[in-house]
CSV table of C-alpha atoms and ligand atoms in Angstrom, one decimal:
chain,number,residue,atom,x,y,z
A,105,UNK,CA,0.0,0.0,0.0
A,106,UNK,CA,1.5,3.3,-1.0
A,107,UNK,CA,0.6,6.2,1.3
A,108,UNK,CA,0.2,8.6,-1.6
A,109,UNK,CA,-1.4,6.7,-4.5
A,110,UNK,CA,-4.4,8.8,-5.3
A,111,UNK,CA,-2.8,11.4,-7.5
A,112,UNK,CA,-0.7,8.8,-9.5
A,113,UNK,CA,-1.7,6.7,-12.5
A,114,UNK,CA,1.4,4.6,-12.8
A,115,UNK,CA,3.2,2.6,-10.2
A,116,UNK,CA,6.8,3.2,-9.1
A,117,UNK,CA,9.6,1.6,-11.1
A,118,UNK,CA,11.7,-1.1,-9.5
A,119,UNK,CA,14.7,1.1,-9.5
A,120,UNK,CA,12.7,4.0,-7.9
A,121,UNK,CA,11.6,1.6,-5.2
A,122,UNK,CA,15.2,0.7,-4.6
A,123,UNK,CA,16.4,4.2,-4.2
A,124,UNK,CA,13.4,5.4,-2.3
A,125,UNK,CA,12.3,2.6,0.0
A,126,UNK,CA,13.7,2.9,3.6
A,127,UNK,CA,12.0,-0.1,5.3
A,128,UNK,CA,15.2,-2.2,5.0
A,129,UNK,CA,16.8,0.2,7.5
A,130,UNK,CA,14.1,2.3,9.2
A,131,UNK,CA,12.6,-0.9,10.5
A,132,UNK,CA,15.0,-0.2,13.4
A,133,UNK,CA,12.5,2.6,14.4
A,134,UNK,CA,9.5,0.2,14.7
A,135,UNK,CA,8.9,0.5,18.4
A,136,UNK,CA,9.4,4.3,18.4
A,137,UNK,CA,7.0,4.6,15.5
A,138,UNK,CA,4.4,2.5,17.3
A,139,UNK,CA,4.7,4.4,20.5
A,140,UNK,CA,4.5,7.7,18.7
A,141,UNK,CA,1.3,6.4,17.0
A,142,UNK,CA,-0.3,5.4,20.3
A,143,UNK,CA,0.3,8.9,21.6
A,144,UNK,CA,-1.0,10.4,18.4
A,145,UNK,CA,-4.2,8.3,18.6
A,146,UNK,CA,-4.8,9.8,22.1
A,147,UNK,CA,-4.1,13.3,20.9
A,148,UNK,CA,-6.6,13.0,17.9
A,149,UNK,CA,-9.2,11.4,20.1
A,150,UNK,CA,-9.0,14.5,22.4
A,151,UNK,CA,-9.1,16.7,19.3
A,152,UNK,CA,-12.4,15.0,18.4
A,153,UNK,CA,-11.2,13.0,15.4
A,154,UNK,CA,-11.6,9.5,16.9
A,155,UNK,CA,-14.3,8.2,19.2
A,156,UNK,CA,-13.2,6.7,22.4
A,157,UNK,CA,-13.9,3.2,21.1
A,158,UNK,CA,-11.9,3.8,17.9
A,159,UNK,CA,-9.0,5.1,19.9
A,160,UNK,CA,-9.1,2.1,22.2
A,161,UNK,CA,-9.2,-0.4,19.2
A,162,UNK,CA,-6.3,1.4,17.6
A,163,UNK,CA,-4.3,1.5,20.9
A,164,UNK,CA,-4.9,-2.2,21.5
A,165,UNK,CA,-3.7,-3.2,18.0
A,166,UNK,CA,-0.7,-0.9,18.4
A,167,UNK,CA,0.2,-2.3,21.8
A,168,UNK,CA,0.1,-5.8,20.2
A,169,UNK,CA,2.4,-4.6,17.5
A,170,UNK,CA,4.7,-3.0,20.0
A,171,UNK,CA,5.1,-6.4,21.8
A,172,UNK,CA,6.1,-7.9,18.5
A,173,UNK,CA,8.4,-5.0,17.7
A,174,UNK,CA,10.2,-5.3,21.0
A,175,UNK,CA,10.6,-9.1,20.5
A,176,UNK,CA,11.8,-8.4,17.0
A,177,UNK,CA,9.2,-10.7,15.5
A,178,UNK,CA,7.5,-8.2,13.0
A,179,UNK,CA,7.5,-9.7,9.6
A,180,UNK,CA,9.3,-7.0,7.6
A,181,UNK,CA,10.7,-9.4,5.0
A,182,UNK,CA,7.3,-10.3,3.6
A,183,UNK,CA,6.3,-6.6,3.3
A,184,UNK,CA,6.5,-4.5,0.2
A,185,UNK,CA,5.9,-1.3,2.2
A,186,UNK,CA,8.0,1.8,1.5
A,187,UNK,CA,9.0,2.7,5.1
A,188,UNK,CA,8.3,1.9,8.7
A,189,UNK,CA,5.5,4.4,8.8
A,190,UNK,CA,3.6,2.8,6.0
A,191,UNK,CA,4.4,-0.6,7.3
A,192,UNK,CA,2.7,0.1,10.7
A,193,UNK,CA,-0.2,1.8,9.1
A,194,UNK,CA,-0.8,-0.9,6.5
A,195,UNK,CA,-0.6,-3.6,9.2
A,196,UNK,CA,-3.2,-1.7,11.2
A,197,UNK,CA,-5.5,-1.3,8.2
A,198,UNK,CA,-5.3,-5.0,7.5
A,199,UNK,CA,-6.5,-5.7,11.0
A,200,UNK,CA,-8.9,-2.8,11.7
A,201,UNK,CA,-9.9,-1.4,8.2
A,202,UNK,CA,-11.3,2.1,8.2
A,203,UNK,CA,-10.6,3.0,11.8
A,204,UNK,CA,-6.9,2.6,11.0
A,205,UNK,CA,-7.3,4.9,8.0
A,206,UNK,CA,-8.1,7.7,10.4
A,207,UNK,CA,-4.8,7.5,12.4
A,208,UNK,CA,-2.8,9.7,10.1
A,209,UNK,CA,-5.3,12.6,10.4
A,210,UNK,CA,-3.4,15.8,11.1
A,211,UNK,CA,0.0,14.1,11.0
A,212,UNK,CA,2.7,13.9,8.3
A,213,UNK,CA,5.5,11.4,8.0
A,214,UNK,CA,7.7,14.5,8.3
A,215,UNK,CA,6.8,15.2,11.9
A,216,UNK,CA,6.4,11.5,12.5
A,217,UNK,CA,9.9,10.5,11.4
A,218,UNK,CA,11.5,13.4,13.2
A,219,UNK,CA,9.8,12.2,16.4
A,220,UNK,CA,10.7,8.6,15.9
A,221,UNK,CA,14.3,9.3,15.3
A,222,UNK,CA,14.5,11.6,18.3
A,223,UNK,CA,13.0,8.9,20.5
A,224,UNK,CA,15.5,6.4,19.0
A,225,UNK,CA,18.4,8.7,19.6
A,226,UNK,CA,17.3,9.5,23.2
A,227,UNK,CA,17.0,5.8,24.0
A,228,UNK,CA,20.4,5.0,22.5
A,229,UNK,CA,22.0,7.9,24.4
A,230,UNK,CA,20.9,6.2,27.6
A,231,UNK,CA,22.4,2.8,26.4
A,232,UNK,CA,25.6,4.5,25.4
A,233,UNK,CA,26.0,6.3,28.7
A,234,UNK,CA,25.8,2.9,30.4
A,235,UNK,CA,28.4,1.5,28.0
A,236,UNK,CA,30.7,4.4,28.7
A,237,UNK,CA,30.2,3.9,32.5
A,238,UNK,CA,31.3,0.3,32.0
A,239,UNK,CA,34.5,1.3,30.3
A,240,UNK,CA,35.2,3.8,33.1
A,241,UNK,CA,34.7,1.0,35.6
A,242,UNK,CA,37.1,-1.3,33.8
A,243,UNK,CA,39.7,1.4,33.7
A,244,UNK,CA,39.2,2.1,37.4
A,245,UNK,CA,39.4,-1.7,38.0
A,246,UNK,CA,42.8,-2.2,36.3
A,247,UNK,CA,44.1,1.0,37.9
A,248,UNK,CA,43.1,-0.2,41.4
A,249,UNK,CA,44.7,-3.6,40.8
A,250,UNK,CA,48.0,-2.1,39.7
A,251,UNK,CA,48.1,1.0,41.8
A,252,UNK,CA,51.8,1.3,42.3
A,253,UNK,CA,53.1,0.4,38.8
A,254,UNK,CA,55.2,3.1,37.2
A,255,UNK,CA,55.8,3.2,33.4
A,256,UNK,CA,57.3,5.8,31.1
A,257,UNK,CA,55.1,8.7,30.1
A,258,UNK,CA,55.7,9.9,26.5
A,259,UNK,CA,55.7,13.1,24.5
A,260,UNK,CA,56.6,12.7,20.8
A,261,UNK,CA,56.6,9.0,21.6
A,262,UNK,CA,59.9,9.7,23.3
A,263,UNK,CA,60.2,8.7,27.0
A,264,UNK,CA,59.5,12.0,28.8
A,265,UNK,CA,58.8,11.5,32.5
A,266,UNK,CA,57.6,8.5,34.4
A,267,UNK,CA,54.0,8.2,35.4
A,268,UNK,CA,52.0,5.9,37.6
A,269,UNK,CA,49.8,3.4,35.6
A,270,UNK,CA,46.6,4.5,37.3
A,271,UNK,CA,47.4,8.0,36.1
A,272,UNK,CA,47.4,6.8,32.6
A,273,UNK,CA,44.1,4.9,33.2
A,274,UNK,CA,42.5,8.0,34.7
A,275,UNK,CA,43.5,10.1,31.7
A,276,UNK,CA,41.1,8.0,29.6
A,277,UNK,CA,38.5,8.1,32.4
A,278,UNK,CA,38.5,11.9,32.0
A,279,UNK,CA,37.9,11.5,28.2
A,280,UNK,CA,35.0,9.1,28.7
A,281,UNK,CA,33.5,11.4,31.3
A,282,UNK,CA,33.4,14.2,28.8
A,283,UNK,CA,31.8,11.8,26.3
A,284,UNK,CA,29.1,11.1,28.8
A,285,UNK,CA,28.5,14.8,29.5
A,286,UNK,CA,28.3,15.4,25.8
A,287,UNK,CA,25.6,12.8,25.5
A,288,UNK,CA,23.7,14.3,28.5
A,289,UNK,CA,23.9,17.8,27.0
A,290,UNK,CA,22.5,16.4,23.7
A,291,UNK,CA,19.7,14.6,25.5
A,292,UNK,CA,18.5,17.9,26.9
A,293,UNK,CA,18.8,19.8,23.6
A,294,UNK,CA,17.0,17.2,21.5
A,295,UNK,CA,14.1,16.6,23.9
A,296,UNK,CA,11.5,18.7,22.1
A,297,UNK,CA,8.6,17.1,20.3
A,298,UNK,CA,7.9,17.7,16.6
A,299,UNK,CA,4.4,16.2,16.8
A,300,UNK,CA,1.7,18.6,15.7
A,301,UNK,CA,4.0,20.3,13.2
A,302,UNK,CA,2.5,18.3,10.3
A,303,UNK,CA,4.3,18.3,7.0
A,304,UNK,CA,5.9,21.8,7.6
A,305,UNK,CA,3.3,24.4,8.6
A,306,UNK,CA,1.6,22.9,11.6
A,307,UNK,CA,-1.8,21.2,11.8
A,308,UNK,CA,-5.3,22.6,11.7
A,309,UNK,CA,-6.5,20.0,14.3
A,310,UNK,CA,-6.6,21.2,17.9
A,311,UNK,CA,-3.7,18.9,19.1
A,312,UNK,CA,-2.5,19.6,22.6
A,313,UNK,CA,1.2,19.8,21.7
A,314,UNK,CA,2.3,20.0,25.4
A,315,UNK,CA,0.3,17.0,26.4
A,316,UNK,CA,1.6,14.8,23.5
A,317,UNK,CA,5.1,16.0,24.2
A,318,UNK,CA,5.0,14.9,27.8
A,319,UNK,CA,3.2,11.6,26.9
A,320,UNK,CA,6.3,10.7,24.9
A,321,UNK,CA,8.8,12.0,27.6
A,322,UNK,CA,9.7,15.2,25.7
A,323,UNK,CA,10.3,18.3,27.9
A,324,UNK,CA,8.3,20.6,25.5
A,325,UNK,CA,7.1,21.0,22.0
A,326,UNK,CA,9.4,22.3,19.2
A,327,UNK,CA,8.6,26.0,18.7
A,328,UNK,CA,8.7,26.3,14.9
A,329,UNK,CA,7.1,23.8,12.6
A,330,UNK,CA,9.5,24.4,9.7
A,331,UNK,CA,12.5,23.8,11.9
A,332,UNK,CA,10.8,20.9,13.8
A,333,UNK,CA,10.4,18.7,10.7
A,334,UNK,CA,13.8,19.6,9.1
A,335,UNK,CA,16.1,19.7,12.1
A,336,UNK,CA,18.7,16.9,12.2
A,337,UNK,CA,21.1,18.6,14.5
A,338,UNK,CA,20.6,15.7,17.0
A,339,UNK,CA,21.8,13.3,14.4
A,340,UNK,CA,24.9,15.4,13.7
A,341,UNK,CA,25.5,15.8,17.4
A,342,UNK,CA,25.3,12.1,18.2
A,343,UNK,CA,27.6,11.4,15.2
A,344,UNK,CA,30.0,14.0,16.6
A,345,UNK,CA,29.8,12.4,20.1
A,346,UNK,CA,30.4,9.0,18.5
A,347,UNK,CA,33.3,10.3,16.5
A,348,UNK,CA,34.9,12.0,19.5
A,349,UNK,CA,34.5,9.0,21.7
A,350,UNK,CA,35.8,6.6,19.0
A,351,UNK,CA,38.8,8.9,18.7
A,352,UNK,CA,39.4,8.6,22.5
A,353,UNK,CA,39.1,4.8,22.2
A,354,UNK,CA,41.4,4.8,19.2
A,355,UNK,CA,44.1,6.7,21.1
A,356,UNK,CA,43.7,4.3,24.1
A,357,UNK,CA,44.0,1.4,21.6
A,358,UNK,CA,47.1,2.9,20.1
A,359,UNK,CA,48.7,3.2,23.5
A,360,UNK,CA,47.8,-0.3,24.4
A,361,UNK,CA,49.0,-1.7,21.1
A,362,UNK,CA,52.3,-0.1,21.8
A,363,UNK,CA,52.4,-1.3,25.4
A,364,UNK,CA,51.7,-4.8,24.2
A,365,UNK,CA,54.4,-4.7,21.5
A,366,UNK,CA,57.5,-6.9,21.8
A,367,UNK,CA,59.5,-3.7,22.0
A,368,UNK,CA,57.7,-2.3,25.0
A,369,UNK,CA,56.4,-5.5,26.6
A,370,UNK,CA,54.6,-3.6,29.4
A,371,UNK,CA,51.4,-5.6,29.1
A,372,UNK,CA,49.9,-8.8,27.8
A,373,UNK,CA,46.4,-9.2,26.6
A,374,UNK,CA,44.0,-12.1,27.1
A,375,UNK,CA,43.7,-14.8,24.5
A,376,UNK,CA,39.9,-14.0,24.3
A,377,UNK,CA,40.6,-10.6,22.8
A,378,UNK,CA,43.6,-11.4,20.5
A,379,UNK,CA,44.0,-13.6,17.5
A,380,UNK,CA,46.7,-15.7,16.0
A,381,UNK,CA,48.4,-15.7,12.6
A,382,UNK,CA,47.5,-18.3,10.0
A,383,UNK,CA,51.2,-18.5,9.0
A,384,UNK,CA,53.3,-17.5,12.0
A,385,UNK,CA,52.5,-19.8,15.0
A,386,UNK,CA,54.1,-17.5,17.6
A,387,UNK,CA,51.9,-14.5,16.8
A,388,UNK,CA,49.3,-13.1,19.2
A,389,UNK,CA,47.9,-10.0,17.6
A,390,UNK,CA,45.9,-7.2,19.3
A,391,UNK,CA,43.1,-7.3,16.7
A,392,UNK,CA,40.4,-6.0,19.0
A,393,UNK,CA,42.4,-2.9,19.7
A,394,UNK,CA,43.2,-2.5,16.0
A,395,UNK,CA,39.5,-2.6,15.2
A,396,UNK,CA,38.7,0.0,17.8
A,397,UNK,CA,41.2,2.2,16.0
A,398,UNK,CA,40.1,1.1,12.5
A,399,UNK,CA,36.4,1.5,12.9
A,400,UNK,CA,36.9,5.3,13.4
A,401,UNK,CA,37.1,5.6,9.7
A,402,UNK,CA,33.5,4.7,9.0
A,403,UNK,CA,32.1,6.6,12.1
A,404,UNK,CA,34.0,9.8,11.1
A,405,UNK,CA,32.8,9.2,7.5
A,406,UNK,CA,29.2,9.1,8.7
A,407,UNK,CA,29.6,12.5,10.5
A,408,UNK,CA,31.1,14.0,7.4
A,409,UNK,CA,28.5,12.5,5.1
A,410,UNK,CA,25.6,13.8,7.2
A,411,UNK,CA,27.1,17.3,7.3
A,412,UNK,CA,27.4,17.3,3.5
A,413,UNK,CA,23.8,15.9,3.1
A,414,UNK,CA,22.4,18.7,5.3
A,415,UNK,CA,24.4,21.7,4.1
A,416,UNK,CA,22.5,22.6,0.9
A,417,UNK,CA,18.9,21.7,2.0
A,418,UNK,CA,16.3,24.4,1.7
A,419,UNK,CA,13.5,24.4,4.3
A,420,UNK,CA,11.7,22.3,5.2
A,421,UNK,CA,11.7,18.5,4.7
A,422,UNK,CA,13.6,17.0,1.7
A,423,UNK,CA,14.0,13.4,0.9
A,424,UNK,CA,17.8,13.8,1.2
A,425,UNK,CA,17.2,13.6,4.9
A,426,UNK,CA,16.2,10.0,4.7
A,427,UNK,CA,20.0,9.5,4.4
A,428,UNK,CA,20.3,10.4,8.1
A,429,UNK,CA,19.6,6.8,9.3
A,430,UNK,CA,22.1,4.3,8.0
A,431,UNK,CA,25.1,6.4,9.0
A,432,UNK,CA,23.8,7.0,12.5
A,433,UNK,CA,22.6,3.4,13.0
A,434,UNK,CA,25.9,2.1,11.9
A,435,UNK,CA,27.9,4.6,14.0
A,436,UNK,CA,26.0,3.8,17.1
A,437,UNK,CA,26.3,0.0,16.5
A,438,UNK,CA,30.1,0.3,16.0
A,439,UNK,CA,30.5,2.6,19.0
A,440,UNK,CA,28.5,0.2,21.2
A,441,UNK,CA,30.5,-2.8,20.0
A,442,UNK,CA,33.8,-1.0,20.6
A,443,UNK,CA,32.8,0.2,24.1
A,444,UNK,CA,31.9,-3.4,25.0
A,445,UNK,CA,35.1,-4.9,23.6
A,446,UNK,CA,37.1,-2.1,25.3
A,447,UNK,CA,35.9,-3.4,28.6
A,448,UNK,CA,37.0,-7.0,27.8
A,449,UNK,CA,40.4,-5.8,26.6
A,450,UNK,CA,41.0,-3.7,29.7
A,451,UNK,CA,39.8,-6.4,32.0
A,452,UNK,CA,42.3,-8.8,30.4
A,453,UNK,CA,45.4,-6.5,30.8
A,454,UNK,CA,48.3,-8.1,32.7
A,455,UNK,CA,51.1,-5.7,33.6
A,456,UNK,CA,54.8,-6.6,33.7
A,457,UNK,CA,55.7,-4.1,36.4
A,458,UNK,CA,59.4,-4.9,36.2
A,459,UNK,CA,59.6,-4.1,32.5
A,460,UNK,CA,57.5,-1.0,33.0
A,461,UNK,CA,59.8,0.3,35.8
A,462,UNK,CA,62.9,-0.6,33.8
A,463,UNK,CA,61.7,1.3,30.8
A,464,UNK,CA,60.7,4.2,33.1
A,465,UNK,CA,64.3,4.2,34.5
A,466,UNK,CA,65.8,4.2,31.0
A,467,UNK,CA,65.8,7.1,28.6
A,468,UNK,CA,66.9,9.7,31.2
A,469,UNK,CA,63.4,10.4,32.4
A,470,UNK,CA,65.0,11.8,35.6
A,471,UNK,CA,66.9,14.5,33.8
A,472,UNK,CA,64.2,17.1,34.7
A,473,UNK,CA,64.7,16.0,38.3
A,474,UNK,CA,68.4,16.8,38.2
A,475,UNK,CA,67.7,20.2,36.8
A,476,UNK,CA,65.2,20.9,39.6
A,477,UNK,CA,67.7,19.7,42.1
A,478,UNK,CA,70.1,22.3,40.9
A,479,UNK,CA,67.4,24.9,40.9
A,480,UNK,CA,66.8,24.1,44.6
A,481,UNK,CA,70.5,24.9,45.1
A,482,UNK,CA,70.1,28.4,43.6
A,483,UNK,CA,70.9,27.9,39.9
A,484,UNK,CA,68.5,29.5,37.5
A,485,UNK,CA,66.3,26.9,35.7
A,486,UNK,CA,67.6,27.6,32.2
A,487,UNK,CA,71.2,27.1,33.4
A,488,UNK,CA,70.2,24.0,35.4
A,489,UNK,CA,68.5,22.6,32.2
A,490,UNK,CA,71.7,23.1,30.3
A,491,UNK,CA,73.9,21.4,33.0
A,492,UNK,CA,71.5,18.5,33.2
A,493,UNK,CA,71.6,18.2,29.4
A,494,UNK,CA,75.4,17.9,29.5
A,495,UNK,CA,75.1,15.2,32.2
A,496,UNK,CA,72.8,13.3,29.9
A,497,UNK,CA,75.2,13.6,27.0
A,498,UNK,CA,78.1,12.3,29.1
A,499,UNK,CA,76.0,9.5,30.5
A,500,UNK,CA,74.9,8.5,26.9
A,501,UNK,CA,78.6,8.3,25.9
A,502,UNK,CA,79.4,6.1,28.8
A,503,UNK,CA,76.2,4.0,28.2
A,504,UNK,CA,75.1,4.6,31.8
A,505,UNK,CA,72.0,6.1,33.5
A,506,UNK,CA,72.5,9.4,35.3
A,507,UNK,CA,72.3,7.7,38.7
A,508,UNK,CA,75.0,5.3,37.6
A,509,UNK,CA,77.5,8.1,37.2
A,510,UNK,CA,79.9,8.5,40.2
A,511,UNK,CA,79.7,11.7,42.3
A,512,UNK,CA,83.1,12.7,40.8
A,513,UNK,CA,81.7,12.3,37.3
A,514,UNK,CA,78.6,14.4,38.2
A,515,UNK,CA,80.6,17.1,39.9
A,516,UNK,CA,82.5,17.8,36.7
A,517,UNK,CA,79.3,19.6,35.6
A,518,UNK,CA,78.5,21.4,38.8
A,519,UNK,CA,80.1,21.3,42.2
A,520,UNK,CA,76.7,21.9,43.7
A,521,UNK,CA,75.9,18.2,43.0
A,522,UNK,CA,76.3,16.2,46.2
A,523,UNK,CA,75.6,12.7,47.4
A,524,UNK,CA,72.0,13.5,48.2
A,525,UNK,CA,71.4,13.7,44.4
A,526,UNK,CA,71.1,9.9,44.2
A,527,UNK,CA,67.9,9.9,46.3
A,528,UNK,CA,66.1,12.4,44.1
A,529,UNK,CA,67.0,10.5,41.0
A,530,UNK,CA,65.1,7.4,42.2
A,531,UNK,CA,61.9,6.5,40.3
A,532,UNK,CA,59.4,6.5,43.1
A,533,UNK,CA,60.8,9.6,44.6
A,534,UNK,CA,60.6,11.7,41.4
A,535,UNK,CA,57.1,10.4,40.5
A,536,UNK,CA,55.7,11.0,43.9
A,537,UNK,CA,57.1,14.5,44.1
A,538,UNK,CA,54.5,15.4,41.5
A,539,UNK,CA,52.0,15.7,44.3
A,540,UNK,CA,50.2,18.7,42.8
A,541,UNK,CA,46.5,18.4,42.0
A,542,UNK,CA,46.2,16.5,38.7
A,543,UNK,CA,49.8,15.2,38.9
A,544,UNK,CA,51.1,11.7,38.8
A,545,UNK,CA,52.4,11.4,42.4
A,546,UNK,CA,50.8,8.6,44.5
A,547,UNK,CA,48.8,11.1,46.6
A,548,UNK,CA,46.9,12.9,43.9
A,549,UNK,CA,46.5,9.6,41.9
A,550,UNK,CA,45.1,7.8,44.9
A,551,UNK,CA,42.7,10.7,45.6
A,552,UNK,CA,41.5,10.7,42.0
A,553,UNK,CA,41.1,7.0,42.0
A,554,UNK,CA,39.1,7.0,45.2
A,555,UNK,CA,36.9,9.8,43.9
A,556,UNK,CA,36.1,7.7,40.8
A,557,UNK,CA,35.4,4.6,43.0
A,558,UNK,CA,33.1,6.6,45.3
A,559,UNK,CA,31.2,8.0,42.3
A,560,UNK,CA,30.6,4.6,40.9
A,561,UNK,CA,29.1,3.3,44.2
B,607,LIG,N1,11.3,7.6,5.1
B,607,LIG,C1,11.2,9.0,5.2
B,607,LIG,C2,12.5,9.5,5.9
B,607,LIG,O1,13.1,8.7,6.6
B,607,LIG,C3,10.0,9.4,6.0
B,607,LIG,C4,9.5,10.8,5.7
B,607,LIG,C5,8.9,10.8,4.4
B,607,LIG,N2,8.4,12.1,4.1
B,607,LIG,C6,8.0,12.5,2.8
B,607,LIG,N3,7.6,13.7,2.7
B,607,LIG,N4,8.2,11.7,1.8
B,607,LIG,O2,12.8,10.7,5.9
């Protein structure tokens, strides 16, 4: 059943159906569409379009469809309907006849699809927030289990200064917290109801737009009908939130791939999240992490695609906008999968604390400490930096660490260097001296970790 046959003499071509039909993907909006229709039936009953009995029959049939939609047992494959809206309407008409033909009074698929997709987005925001909370919990878990481990911190992928492992974990917790807050912001912004806006100009029927908005959990009605039916900012914003969060996961994956490499050897990953090589029996590859990194391409692509789709559209609805769905559905699916596998990967991490500490000691990560030591003895920082650099150069030539140089060797660069220098060059000492808020010392790290644990309780 086409929803718009009356004015047409010929049917659609097969190729037109192929380009135009959206049921193959907007079937994902079935339960939202049905819930929207239940609310609409109540609104048009109150507006005098339906009798109470008609409304009840419609609602009953829609509730039965909703049960099937939620159990994923609606028979879409046998349907030749154009989209989810015509599918639901045709199914109702088959069951109820003329009563069901009244349901679309005062409504357009334009306000309908905007409503459905907002409801879908809102529900997925809630699921994704839960996914992100799980990743945070996994990071807090591995941090708590390996509280004292120290590993090198990097800039330019050069060993820079040592950091505690929980500090590394909590850096990603901060990113995922921002992802959550982005989703929560979006949830507030999108939560206005398009119903009652009709095709573009509003409806002539006396629909209580406030009531139908709250019936569907919206905070208020959209205030402009042209905007209401053609706004897809919420799609773009969710794609941006997905892209940003995938970028965070990708950076985490990149760090972990490196930590897991033969060269670093800081961590090993569980068999359950790695794969072997068909040729090289010794290999254990971090595929899950590589896919978290790799799937960014399609998610970022969907954001870009949607921006381009929207940029030239005149007000109000245009069929181009049907292209909003596949990209977002895919991005959300990939994001969800990656967040779930991220938890499994993180939970499987086993640290080699000896190798971490050894690497943290190597690479002259305590050179800044030596400079600060000289500053404490009255030397201006720039001069101290220079002296420490000369010490590093000499140590490099001797293939030694700074702390392996004798006091006589050290004093060649400054006679202010004394025996007490060896204590400040020790790994734990120099890490824990960074006790400032946000620093990597054991005190601020423990506080930050405790705060996260308390919040998750
Ligand atoms: N399948 C359409 C979409 O997703 C529904 C809205 C159709 N509206 C229209 N005026 N043809 O955008």
